[in-house]
């Protein structure tokens, strides 16, 4: 009896302490089972992968994408030399096509570094003032870097030292929040593909592939953390500032869940 | 007629007293709001702060400043309820979240 109990306890502790890769496989399998007729990579298109009519309208909009000028301005900024003569190209390999490798764990600083943080690190290294995270320039740079990273499969790593940050992001994602008592997972895992009023709920897998995004509601290109804050607000929960540690950890978790999916940012969303 | 008038005159002070007793004290409302604020800070520290809590606290304070004690007390009570619920949510989710992980 005692051995059975011990075995059961070990099994439970194994389930609770499942590592990032087991999490990712289970996450992916969940969506493969939920949407058996859809290629998993198609979720990079968000809700437009799940609604044929809206997809058609969205594709028509992509003929003249509203983020185009942002990408062009970003390219100019990326190539423009700093006061010391260096450019962003000295900090980022492949002409900036590195979006699929972010966020990364910085073991020296013991923190998750998003692309926005890495851009500001680059600026500091070359004697430039950091950019505000929601600024137009930051959106231009990240939009350009996402654009040149298109079709590259997300490939981030969670080393053992980063597991605490990863787990914090994971817990945030699955925790109920706000007066409406909703977790991210309620809308984008459990109810993905269903309608919330007139909106089709996208699947969580692939949600990080297309940022920054031009949202018609914003009439501007905005970052993923702005969307997080809005999601919080929609369930009656207080949001956090852009690049807050908790949002960076959430992005780390969500990006790892989407490992293998192609970058297709920037994008247009309602 | 005189009997009725006499009755009214006799009952009037009592009615006034009970009306005054039903009026909430400003100090009680302040203490409810202080407790709501304390709990809201606890919830915020765990990233479980609710938007309505701070809105209700602000609204109760402004209603209190206008001297509308009954309305202020009602709003303060709602603020306290929201703050308590947000802390309860935070505590419950410390354990409950993991049940939502696929494969758990």
mmCIF file of C-alpha atoms in Angstrom:
data_model
loop_
_atom_site.group_PDB
_atom_site.id
_atom_site.type_symbol
_atom_site.label_atom_id
_atom_site.label_comp_id
_atom_site.label_asym_id
_atom_site.label_seq_id
_atom_site.Cartn_x
_atom_site.Cartn_y
_atom_site.Cartn_z
ATOM 1 C CA UNK A 1 0.000 0.000 0.000
ATOM 2 C CA UNK A 2 2.806 2.337 1.008
ATOM 3 C CA UNK A 3 4.686 1.613 -2.237
ATOM 4 C CA UNK A 4 1.587 2.359 -4.332
ATOM 5 C CA UNK A 5 1.158 5.632 -2.475
ATOM 6 C CA UNK A 6 4.813 6.492 -3.022
ATOM 7 C CA UNK A 7 4.533 5.708 -6.720
ATOM 8 C CA UNK A 8 1.411 7.835 -7.004
ATOM 9 C CA UNK A 9 3.120 10.749 -5.245
ATOM 10 C CA UNK A 10 6.154 10.473 -7.543
ATOM 11 C CA UNK A 11 3.854 10.463 -10.557
ATOM 12 C CA UNK A 12 2.029 13.572 -9.332
ATOM 13 C CA UNK A 13 5.306 15.397 -8.637
ATOM 14 C CA UNK A 14 6.571 14.449 -12.103
ATOM 15 C CA UNK A 15 3.403 15.849 -13.671
ATOM 16 C CA UNK A 16 3.638 19.092 -11.716
ATOM 17 C CA UNK A 17 7.328 19.582 -12.525
ATOM 18 C CA UNK A 18 7.002 18.762 -16.237
ATOM 19 C CA UNK A 19 9.808 20.511 -18.085
ATOM 20 C CA UNK A 20 9.409 23.087 -20.851
ATOM 21 C CA UNK A 21 9.746 20.534 -23.644
ATOM 22 C CA UNK A 22 7.056 18.244 -22.198
ATOM 23 C CA UNK A 23 4.885 21.344 -21.792
ATOM 24 C CA UNK A 24 5.450 22.344 -25.400
ATOM 25 C CA UNK A 25 4.637 18.894 -26.767
ATOM 26 C CA UNK A 26 1.436 18.694 -24.718
ATOM 27 C CA UNK A 27 0.493 22.253 -25.746
ATOM 28 C CA UNK A 28 1.043 21.485 -29.410
ATOM 29 C CA UNK A 29 -0.824 18.168 -29.154
ATOM 30 C CA UNK A 30 -3.765 19.959 -27.551
ATOM 31 C CA UNK A 31 -4.175 22.227 -30.579
ATOM 32 C CA UNK A 32 -3.520 19.423 -33.051
ATOM 33 C CA UNK A 33 -6.391 17.513 -31.488
ATOM 34 C CA UNK A 34 -8.635 20.557 -31.220
ATOM 35 C CA UNK A 35 -8.103 21.569 -34.855
ATOM 36 C CA UNK A 36 -7.303 18.270 -36.616
ATOM 37 C CA UNK A 37 -7.858 19.668 -40.118
ATOM 38 C CA UNK A 38 -5.470 22.583 -39.665
ATOM 39 C CA UNK A 39 -1.722 22.485 -40.114
ATOM 40 C CA UNK A 40 -0.218 23.575 -36.802
ATOM 41 C CA UNK A 41 1.886 26.261 -38.537
ATOM 42 C CA UNK A 42 -1.295 27.871 -39.859
ATOM 43 C CA UNK A 43 -1.954 29.174 -36.334
ATOM 44 C CA UNK A 44 0.674 31.825 -37.054
ATOM 45 C CA UNK A 45 -2.226 33.648 -38.761
ATOM 46 C CA UNK A 46 -4.169 33.735 -35.501
ATOM 47 C CA UNK A 47 -7.950 33.974 -35.748
ATOM 48 C CA UNK A 48 -7.667 34.255 -39.544
ATOM 49 C CA UNK A 49 -6.645 30.608 -39.639
ATOM 50 C CA UNK A 50 -9.980 29.729 -38.032
ATOM 51 C CA UNK A 51 -12.461 31.875 -39.921
ATOM 52 C CA UNK A 52 -12.529 31.636 -43.722
ATOM 53 C CA UNK A 53 -14.579 34.794 -44.302
ATOM 54 C CA UNK A 54 -12.426 36.980 -42.069
ATOM 55 C CA UNK A 55 -9.320 35.433 -43.599
ATOM 56 C CA UNK A 56 -10.446 36.561 -47.033
ATOM 57 C CA UNK A 57 -10.908 40.158 -45.852
ATOM 58 C CA UNK A 58 -7.558 40.055 -44.067
ATOM 59 C CA UNK A 59 -5.736 38.755 -47.147
ATOM 60 C CA UNK A 60 -7.268 41.573 -49.204
ATOM 61 C CA UNK A 61 -5.931 44.058 -46.663
ATOM 62 C CA UNK A 62 -2.475 42.528 -46.938
ATOM 63 C CA UNK A 63 -2.300 43.754 -50.564
ATOM 64 C CA UNK A 64 -1.576 47.201 -49.159
ATOM 65 C CA UNK A 65 -0.487 46.447 -45.609
ATOM 66 C CA UNK A 66 -0.815 49.370 -43.195
ATOM 67 C CA UNK A 67 2.506 48.485 -41.524
ATOM 68 C CA UNK A 68 4.505 48.898 -44.739
ATOM 69 C CA UNK A 69 5.819 52.396 -44.005
ATOM 70 C CA UNK A 70 6.762 51.338 -40.473
ATOM 71 C CA UNK A 71 8.929 48.558 -41.918
ATOM 72 C CA UNK A 72 10.532 50.957 -44.414
ATOM 73 C CA UNK A 73 11.298 53.495 -41.677
ATOM 74 C CA UNK A 74 12.698 50.682 -39.552
ATOM 75 C CA UNK A 75 15.098 49.663 -42.305
ATOM 76 C CA UNK A 76 16.436 53.231 -42.494
ATOM 77 C CA UNK A 77 16.880 53.356 -38.719
ATOM 78 C CA UNK A 78 18.550 49.950 -38.665
ATOM 79 C CA UNK A 79 21.158 51.046 -41.176
ATOM 80 C CA UNK A 80 21.691 54.558 -39.836
ATOM 81 C CA UNK A 81 25.014 54.856 -37.983
ATOM 82 C CA UNK A 82 25.081 55.839 -34.297
ATOM 83 C CA UNK A 83 27.327 58.716 -33.193
ATOM 84 C CA UNK A 84 30.212 56.228 -32.801
ATOM 85 C CA UNK A 85 29.780 54.986 -36.380
ATOM 86 C CA UNK A 86 28.352 51.577 -35.477
ATOM 87 C CA UNK A 87 24.905 50.408 -36.558
ATOM 88 C CA UNK A 88 22.380 47.920 -35.233
ATOM 89 C CA UNK A 89 23.960 45.501 -37.659
ATOM 90 C CA UNK A 90 26.979 45.403 -35.337
ATOM 91 C CA UNK A 91 24.755 44.061 -32.549
ATOM 92 C CA UNK A 92 22.435 41.779 -34.531
ATOM 93 C CA UNK A 93 23.535 39.112 -36.995
ATOM 94 C CA UNK A 94 21.935 38.474 -40.398
ATOM 95 C CA UNK A 95 20.963 42.110 -40.971
ATOM 96 C CA UNK A 96 18.606 41.886 -38.027
ATOM 97 C CA UNK A 97 16.830 38.678 -39.054
ATOM 98 C CA UNK A 98 16.908 37.381 -35.477
ATOM 99 C CA UNK A 99 13.343 37.799 -34.258
ATOM 100 C CA UNK A 100 12.888 34.009 -34.132
ATOM 101 C CA UNK A 101 15.661 33.764 -31.525
ATOM 102 C CA UNK A 102 14.022 36.104 -28.990
ATOM 103 C CA UNK A 103 13.370 36.256 -26.071
ATOM 104 C CA UNK A 104 16.633 34.852 -24.736
ATOM 105 C CA UNK A 105 17.782 34.055 -21.228
ATOM 106 C CA UNK A 106 20.655 36.281 -20.100
ATOM 107 C CA UNK A 107 22.436 34.280 -17.447
ATOM 108 C CA UNK A 108 24.721 37.138 -16.405
ATOM 109 C CA UNK A 109 21.752 39.374 -15.613
ATOM 110 C CA UNK A 110 19.486 36.469 -14.586
ATOM 111 C CA UNK A 111 16.632 37.754 -16.688
ATOM 112 C CA UNK A 112 14.708 37.248 -19.900
ATOM 113 C CA UNK A 113 15.808 39.620 -22.656
ATOM 114 C CA UNK A 114 13.231 40.432 -25.318
ATOM 115 C CA UNK A 115 14.096 41.936 -28.698
ATOM 116 C CA UNK A 116 13.113 45.386 -27.382
ATOM 117 C CA UNK A 117 15.545 45.053 -24.487
ATOM 118 C CA UNK A 118 18.272 43.825 -26.818
ATOM 119 C CA UNK A 119 17.729 46.876 -29.066
ATOM 120 C CA UNK A 120 18.164 49.185 -26.088
ATOM 121 C CA UNK A 121 21.213 47.197 -24.915
ATOM 122 C CA UNK A 122 22.706 47.787 -28.349
ATOM 123 C CA UNK A 123 22.004 51.499 -28.114
ATOM 124 C CA UNK A 124 23.549 51.735 -24.630
ATOM 125 C CA UNK A 125 26.624 49.867 -25.841
ATOM 126 C CA UNK A 126 27.098 52.487 -28.519
ATOM 127 C CA UNK A 127 26.413 55.505 -26.312
ATOM 128 C CA UNK A 128 22.832 56.147 -27.403
ATOM 129 C CA UNK A 129 19.894 56.812 -25.085
ATOM 130 C CA UNK A 130 17.422 53.919 -24.774
ATOM 131 C CA UNK A 131 14.146 54.153 -26.687
ATOM 132 C CA UNK A 132 10.829 54.141 -24.801
ATOM 133 C CA UNK A 133 9.324 50.675 -25.306
ATOM 134 C CA UNK A 134 6.118 51.832 -26.943
ATOM 135 C CA UNK A 135 7.794 54.510 -29.058
ATOM 136 C CA UNK A 136 7.378 54.855 -32.802
ATOM 137 C CA UNK A 137 11.096 54.254 -33.354
ATOM 138 C CA UNK A 138 10.995 51.041 -31.315
ATOM 139 C CA UNK A 139 8.007 49.848 -33.355
ATOM 140 C CA UNK A 140 9.799 50.723 -36.600
ATOM 141 C CA UNK A 141 12.902 48.769 -35.616
ATOM 142 C CA UNK A 142 11.038 45.717 -34.327
ATOM 143 C CA UNK A 143 8.692 45.736 -37.332
ATOM 144 C CA UNK A 144 11.663 45.772 -39.686
ATOM 145 C CA UNK A 145 13.447 43.014 -37.763
ATOM 146 C CA UNK A 146 10.296 40.880 -37.735
ATOM 147 C CA UNK A 147 9.877 41.475 -41.460
ATOM 148 C CA UNK A 148 13.395 40.317 -42.350
ATOM 149 C CA UNK A 149 12.935 37.308 -40.027
ATOM 150 C CA UNK A 150 9.818 36.112 -41.856
ATOM 151 C CA UNK A 151 9.537 32.364 -42.454
ATOM 152 C CA UNK A 152 12.289 31.597 -39.965
ATOM 153 C CA UNK A 153 11.077 29.067 -37.419
ATOM 154 C CA UNK A 154 10.975 30.214 -33.802
ATOM 155 C CA UNK A 155 13.848 28.525 -32.012
ATOM 156 C CA UNK A 156 14.309 29.713 -28.459
ATOM 157 C CA UNK A 157 15.810 27.776 -25.584
ATOM 158 C CA UNK A 158 14.973 27.478 -21.920
ATOM 159 C CA UNK A 159 18.197 26.513 -20.133
ATOM 160 C CA UNK A 160 17.825 25.037 -16.620
ATOM 161 C CA UNK A 161 18.789 28.411 -15.074
ATOM 162 C CA UNK A 162 15.845 30.037 -16.888
ATOM 163 C CA UNK A 163 13.201 27.617 -15.670
ATOM 164 C CA UNK A 164 12.056 29.828 -12.781
ATOM 165 C CA UNK A 165 11.330 32.678 -15.222
ATOM 166 C CA UNK A 166 9.670 30.252 -17.638
ATOM 167 C CA UNK A 167 7.516 28.830 -14.831
ATOM 168 C CA UNK A 168 6.489 32.299 -13.700
ATOM 169 C CA UNK A 169 5.314 33.035 -17.249
ATOM 170 C CA UNK A 170 3.522 29.699 -17.370
ATOM 171 C CA UNK A 171 1.751 30.316 -14.053
ATOM 172 C CA UNK A 172 0.712 33.791 -15.194
ATOM 173 C CA UNK A 173 -0.732 32.345 -18.399
ATOM 174 C CA UNK A 174 -2.863 29.734 -16.618
ATOM 175 C CA UNK A 175 -3.993 31.875 -13.638
ATOM 176 C CA UNK A 176 -7.441 33.392 -13.412
ATOM 177 C CA UNK A 177 -7.291 37.156 -13.175
ATOM 178 C CA UNK A 178 -9.539 40.191 -12.921
ATOM 179 C CA UNK A 179 -13.178 40.609 -12.024
ATOM 180 C CA UNK A 180 -14.237 38.332 -14.883
ATOM 181 C CA UNK A 181 -12.055 35.591 -13.365
ATOM 182 C CA UNK A 182 -10.478 34.535 -16.660
ATOM 183 C CA UNK A 183 -7.045 33.093 -17.379
ATOM 184 C CA UNK A 184 -5.329 33.617 -20.752
ATOM 185 C CA UNK A 185 -5.882 29.895 -21.268
ATOM 186 C CA UNK A 186 -9.657 30.161 -20.918
ATOM 187 C CA UNK A 187 -10.018 32.240 -24.074
ATOM 188 C CA UNK A 188 -7.077 31.063 -26.130
ATOM 189 C CA UNK A 189 -6.797 27.393 -25.204
ATOM 190 C CA UNK A 190 -10.062 26.098 -23.776
ATOM 191 C CA UNK A 191 -12.321 28.285 -25.956
ATOM 192 C CA UNK A 192 -10.005 28.816 -28.932
ATOM 193 C CA UNK A 193 -11.851 28.785 -32.236
ATOM 194 C CA UNK A 194 -15.118 29.794 -30.577
ATOM 195 C CA UNK A 195 -16.806 33.168 -30.803
ATOM 196 C CA UNK A 196 -16.694 35.820 -28.118
ATOM 197 C CA UNK A 197 -19.410 38.215 -29.267
ATOM 198 C CA UNK A 198 -18.445 38.802 -32.910
ATOM 199 C CA UNK A 199 -14.795 37.848 -32.523
ATOM 200 C CA UNK A 200 -13.229 34.479 -33.225
ATOM 201 C CA UNK A 201 -10.833 33.529 -30.437
ATOM 202 C CA UNK A 202 -7.369 32.679 -31.741
ATOM 203 C CA UNK A 203 -5.326 29.764 -30.477
ATOM 204 C CA UNK A 204 -2.439 30.542 -28.136
ATOM 205 C CA UNK A 205 -0.043 28.595 -30.269
ATOM 206 C CA UNK A 206 1.247 31.028 -32.896
ATOM 207 C CA UNK A 207 0.141 34.160 -31.048
ATOM 208 C CA UNK A 208 3.697 35.458 -30.713
ATOM 209 C CA UNK A 209 4.726 34.994 -34.348
ATOM 210 C CA UNK A 210 3.447 38.271 -35.788
ATOM 211 C CA UNK A 211 4.524 41.112 -33.505
ATOM 212 C CA UNK A 212 4.646 44.047 -33.622
ATOM 213 C CA UNK A 213 1.224 44.291 -35.200
ATOM 214 C CA UNK A 214 -0.821 47.019 -36.820
ATOM 215 C CA UNK A 215 -4.172 46.929 -35.052
ATOM 216 C CA UNK A 216 -7.072 48.718 -36.645
ATOM 217 C CA UNK A 217 -8.320 49.570 -33.136
ATOM 218 C CA UNK A 218 -5.004 51.287 -32.374
ATOM 219 C CA UNK A 219 -4.536 52.798 -35.826
ATOM 220 C CA UNK A 220 -0.855 52.108 -35.251
ATOM 221 C CA UNK A 221 1.753 49.397 -34.994
ATOM 222 C CA UNK A 222 2.003 48.247 -31.388
ATOM 223 C CA UNK A 223 3.937 45.691 -29.340
ATOM 224 C CA UNK A 224 2.847 42.366 -27.894
ATOM 225 C CA UNK A 225 2.936 43.783 -24.370
ATOM 226 C CA UNK A 226 0.309 46.351 -25.337
ATOM 227 C CA UNK A 227 -1.911 43.433 -26.311
ATOM 228 C CA UNK A 228 -1.176 41.707 -22.993
ATOM 229 C CA UNK A 229 -2.180 44.866 -21.123
ATOM 230 C CA UNK A 230 -5.387 45.123 -23.150
ATOM 231 C CA UNK A 231 -6.214 41.444 -22.494
ATOM 232 C CA UNK A 232 -5.754 42.108 -18.778
ATOM 233 C CA UNK A 233 -8.009 45.137 -19.011
ATOM 234 C CA UNK A 234 -10.685 43.177 -20.876
ATOM 235 C CA UNK A 235 -11.067 40.790 -17.945
ATOM 236 C CA UNK A 236 -11.009 43.628 -15.386
ATOM 237 C CA UNK A 237 -7.431 43.071 -14.278
ATOM 238 C CA UNK A 238 -4.814 45.800 -13.907
ATOM 239 C CA UNK A 239 -2.202 45.511 -16.639
ATOM 240 C CA UNK A 240 1.550 45.984 -16.316
ATOM 241 C CA UNK A 241 3.964 48.389 -18.011
ATOM 242 C CA UNK A 242 5.602 47.281 -21.273
ATOM 243 C CA UNK A 243 8.650 45.093 -20.643
ATOM 244 C CA UNK A 244 7.727 44.444 -17.024
ATOM 245 C CA UNK A 245 9.528 41.324 -15.829
ATOM 246 C CA UNK A 246 6.249 39.387 -15.607
ATOM 247 C CA UNK A 247 5.279 40.240 -19.189
ATOM 248 C CA UNK A 248 8.769 39.305 -20.401
ATOM 249 C CA UNK A 249 8.439 35.940 -18.633
ATOM 250 C CA UNK A 250 4.991 35.452 -20.126
ATOM 251 C CA UNK A 251 6.405 36.198 -23.583
ATOM 252 C CA UNK A 252 9.227 33.732 -22.874
ATOM 253 C CA UNK A 253 6.730 30.980 -22.003
ATOM 254 C CA UNK A 254 4.414 31.725 -24.930
ATOM 255 C CA UNK A 255 7.273 31.915 -27.415
ATOM 256 C CA UNK A 256 8.662 28.598 -26.253
ATOM 257 C CA UNK A 257 5.201 27.065 -26.748
ATOM 258 C CA UNK A 258 5.357 28.301 -30.363
ATOM 259 C CA UNK A 259 8.832 26.948 -31.089
ATOM 260 C CA UNK A 260 8.966 25.649 -34.648
ATOM 261 C CA UNK A 261 6.288 27.995 -35.994
ATOM 262 C CA UNK A 262 7.351 30.566 -38.590
ATOM 263 C CA UNK A 263 7.751 34.271 -37.878
ATOM 264 C CA UNK A 264 5.236 36.208 -40.003
ATOM 265 C CA UNK A 265 5.349 39.655 -38.471
ATOM 266 C CA UNK A 266 4.561 42.397 -38.657
ATOM 267 C CA UNK A 267 0.895 41.728 -39.275
ATOM 268 C CA UNK A 268 -2.488 43.394 -39.372
ATOM 269 C CA UNK A 269 -5.188 42.604 -36.865
ATOM 270 C CA UNK A 270 -8.581 44.071 -35.986
ATOM 271 C CA UNK B 1 -57.489 65.091 15.841
ATOM 272 C CA UNK B 2 -55.686 66.462 18.895
ATOM 273 C CA UNK B 3 -54.891 62.879 19.881
ATOM 274 C CA UNK B 4 -53.205 62.233 16.519
ATOM 275 C CA UNK B 5 -51.227 65.445 16.714
ATOM 276 C CA UNK B 6 -50.056 64.538 20.194
ATOM 277 C CA UNK B 7 -48.976 61.114 18.953
ATOM 278 C CA UNK B 8 -46.990 62.617 16.087
ATOM 279 C CA UNK B 9 -45.313 65.105 18.418
ATOM 280 C CA UNK B 10 -44.382 62.298 20.790
ATOM 281 C CA UNK B 11 -43.015 60.037 18.025
ATOM 282 C CA UNK B 12 -41.127 62.694 16.098
ATOM 283 C CA UNK B 13 -37.959 62.800 18.263
ATOM 284 C CA UNK B 14 -37.708 59.002 18.086
ATOM 285 C CA UNK B 15 -38.028 59.027 14.295
ATOM 286 C CA UNK B 16 -35.344 61.677 14.021
ATOM 287 C CA UNK B 17 -33.045 59.644 16.281
ATOM 288 C CA UNK B 18 -33.447 56.475 14.236
ATOM 289 C CA UNK B 19 -32.802 58.395 11.005
ATOM 290 C CA UNK B 20 -29.578 59.750 12.485
ATOM 291 C CA UNK B 21 -28.587 56.272 13.654
ATOM 292 C CA UNK B 22 -29.072 54.865 10.110
ATOM 293 C CA UNK B 23 -26.675 57.461 8.686
ATOM 294 C CA UNK B 24 -23.208 55.831 8.451
ATOM 295 C CA UNK B 25 -20.315 57.565 10.165
ATOM 296 C CA UNK B 26 -17.601 59.060 7.957
ATOM 297 C CA UNK B 27 -14.955 57.388 10.135
ATOM 298 C CA UNK B 28 -16.440 53.937 9.450
ATOM 299 C CA UNK B 29 -16.400 54.593 5.728
ATOM 300 C CA UNK B 30 -12.783 55.764 5.924
ATOM 301 C CA UNK B 31 -11.795 52.625 7.761
ATOM 302 C CA UNK B 32 -13.563 50.440 5.165
ATOM 303 C CA UNK B 33 -11.717 52.285 2.422
ATOM 304 C CA UNK B 34 -8.395 51.927 4.214
ATOM 305 C CA UNK B 35 -8.959 48.171 4.430
ATOM 306 C CA UNK B 36 -9.971 48.024 0.757
ATOM 307 C CA UNK B 37 -6.792 49.898 -0.180
ATOM 308 C CA UNK B 38 -4.636 47.587 1.930
ATOM 309 C CA UNK B 39 -6.118 44.473 0.333
ATOM 310 C CA UNK B 40 -5.877 45.995 -3.133
ATOM 311 C CA UNK B 41 -2.145 46.572 -2.583
ATOM 312 C CA UNK B 42 -1.747 42.919 -1.546
ATOM 313 C CA UNK B 43 -3.554 41.795 -4.727
ATOM 314 C CA UNK B 44 -1.504 44.171 -6.889
ATOM 315 C CA UNK B 45 1.733 42.757 -5.496
ATOM 316 C CA UNK B 46 0.672 39.356 -6.837
ATOM 317 C CA UNK B 47 -0.511 40.856 -10.171
ATOM 318 C CA UNK B 48 -4.125 40.214 -9.225
ATOM 319 C CA UNK B 49 -5.290 43.805 -8.762
ATOM 320 C CA UNK B 50 -8.767 44.400 -10.175
ATOM 321 C CA UNK B 51 -9.577 47.530 -12.151
ATOM 322 C CA UNK B 52 -12.961 48.094 -10.424
ATOM 323 C CA UNK B 53 -11.359 48.163 -6.951
ATOM 324 C CA UNK B 54 -9.372 51.358 -7.451
ATOM 325 C CA UNK B 55 -12.233 52.917 -9.406
ATOM 326 C CA UNK B 56 -14.671 52.211 -6.547
ATOM 327 C CA UNK B 57 -12.230 53.517 -3.917
ATOM 328 C CA UNK B 58 -11.826 56.787 -5.833
ATOM 329 C CA UNK B 59 -15.579 57.076 -6.352
ATOM 330 C CA UNK B 60 -16.307 56.411 -2.646
ATOM 331 C CA UNK B 61 -13.781 59.052 -1.563
ATOM 332 C CA UNK B 62 -15.247 61.659 -3.875
ATOM 333 C CA UNK B 63 -18.816 60.824 -2.742
ATOM 334 C CA UNK B 64 -17.688 61.061 0.882
ATOM 335 C CA UNK B 65 -16.085 64.442 0.224
ATOM 336 C CA UNK B 66 -19.436 65.659 -1.072
ATOM 337 C CA UNK B 67 -21.025 64.634 2.218
ATOM 338 C CA UNK B 68 -23.218 61.915 0.725
ATOM 339 C CA UNK B 69 -22.570 59.430 3.509
ATOM 340 C CA UNK B 70 -25.106 56.759 2.617
ATOM 341 C CA UNK B 71 -23.985 56.567 -1.005
ATOM 342 C CA UNK B 72 -20.304 56.655 0.001
ATOM 343 C CA UNK B 73 -20.842 53.774 2.430
ATOM 344 C CA UNK B 74 -22.476 51.690 -0.262
ATOM 345 C CA UNK B 75 -19.640 52.284 -2.740
ATOM 346 C CA UNK B 76 -16.990 51.673 -0.060
ATOM 347 C CA UNK B 77 -18.632 48.348 0.779
ATOM 348 C CA UNK B 78 -18.481 47.375 -2.884
ATOM 349 C CA UNK B 79 -14.814 48.397 -3.038
ATOM 350 C CA UNK B 80 -14.051 46.237 -0.013
ATOM 351 C CA UNK B 81 -15.911 43.281 -1.521
ATOM 352 C CA UNK B 82 -13.937 43.624 -4.776
ATOM 353 C CA UNK B 83 -10.625 43.900 -2.908
ATOM 354 C CA UNK B 84 -11.402 40.823 -0.790
ATOM 355 C CA UNK B 85 -12.418 38.853 -3.879
ATOM 356 C CA UNK B 86 -9.190 39.782 -5.708
ATOM 357 C CA UNK B 87 -7.060 38.573 -2.794
ATOM 358 C CA UNK B 88 -9.123 35.386 -2.552
ATOM 359 C CA UNK B 89 -8.593 34.844 -6.288
ATOM 360 C CA UNK B 90 -4.835 35.328 -5.896
ATOM 361 C CA UNK B 91 -4.655 32.830 -3.030
ATOM 362 C CA UNK B 92 -6.824 30.258 -4.791
ATOM 363 C CA UNK B 93 -4.847 30.509 -8.027
ATOM 364 C CA UNK B 94 -1.576 29.702 -6.256
ATOM 365 C CA UNK B 95 -2.697 26.084 -6.493
ATOM 366 C CA UNK B 96 -5.521 25.988 -9.030
ATOM 367 C CA UNK B 97 -3.642 27.253 -12.108
ATOM 368 C CA UNK B 98 -1.722 24.025 -12.660
ATOM 369 C CA UNK B 99 -4.937 22.056 -13.297
ATOM 370 C CA UNK B 100 -5.365 24.003 -16.558
ATOM 371 C CA UNK B 101 -2.036 22.919 -18.078
ATOM 372 C CA UNK B 102 -2.620 20.465 -20.950
ATOM 373 C CA UNK B 103 -1.440 17.022 -19.974
ATOM 374 C CA UNK B 104 -1.524 17.796 -16.246
#
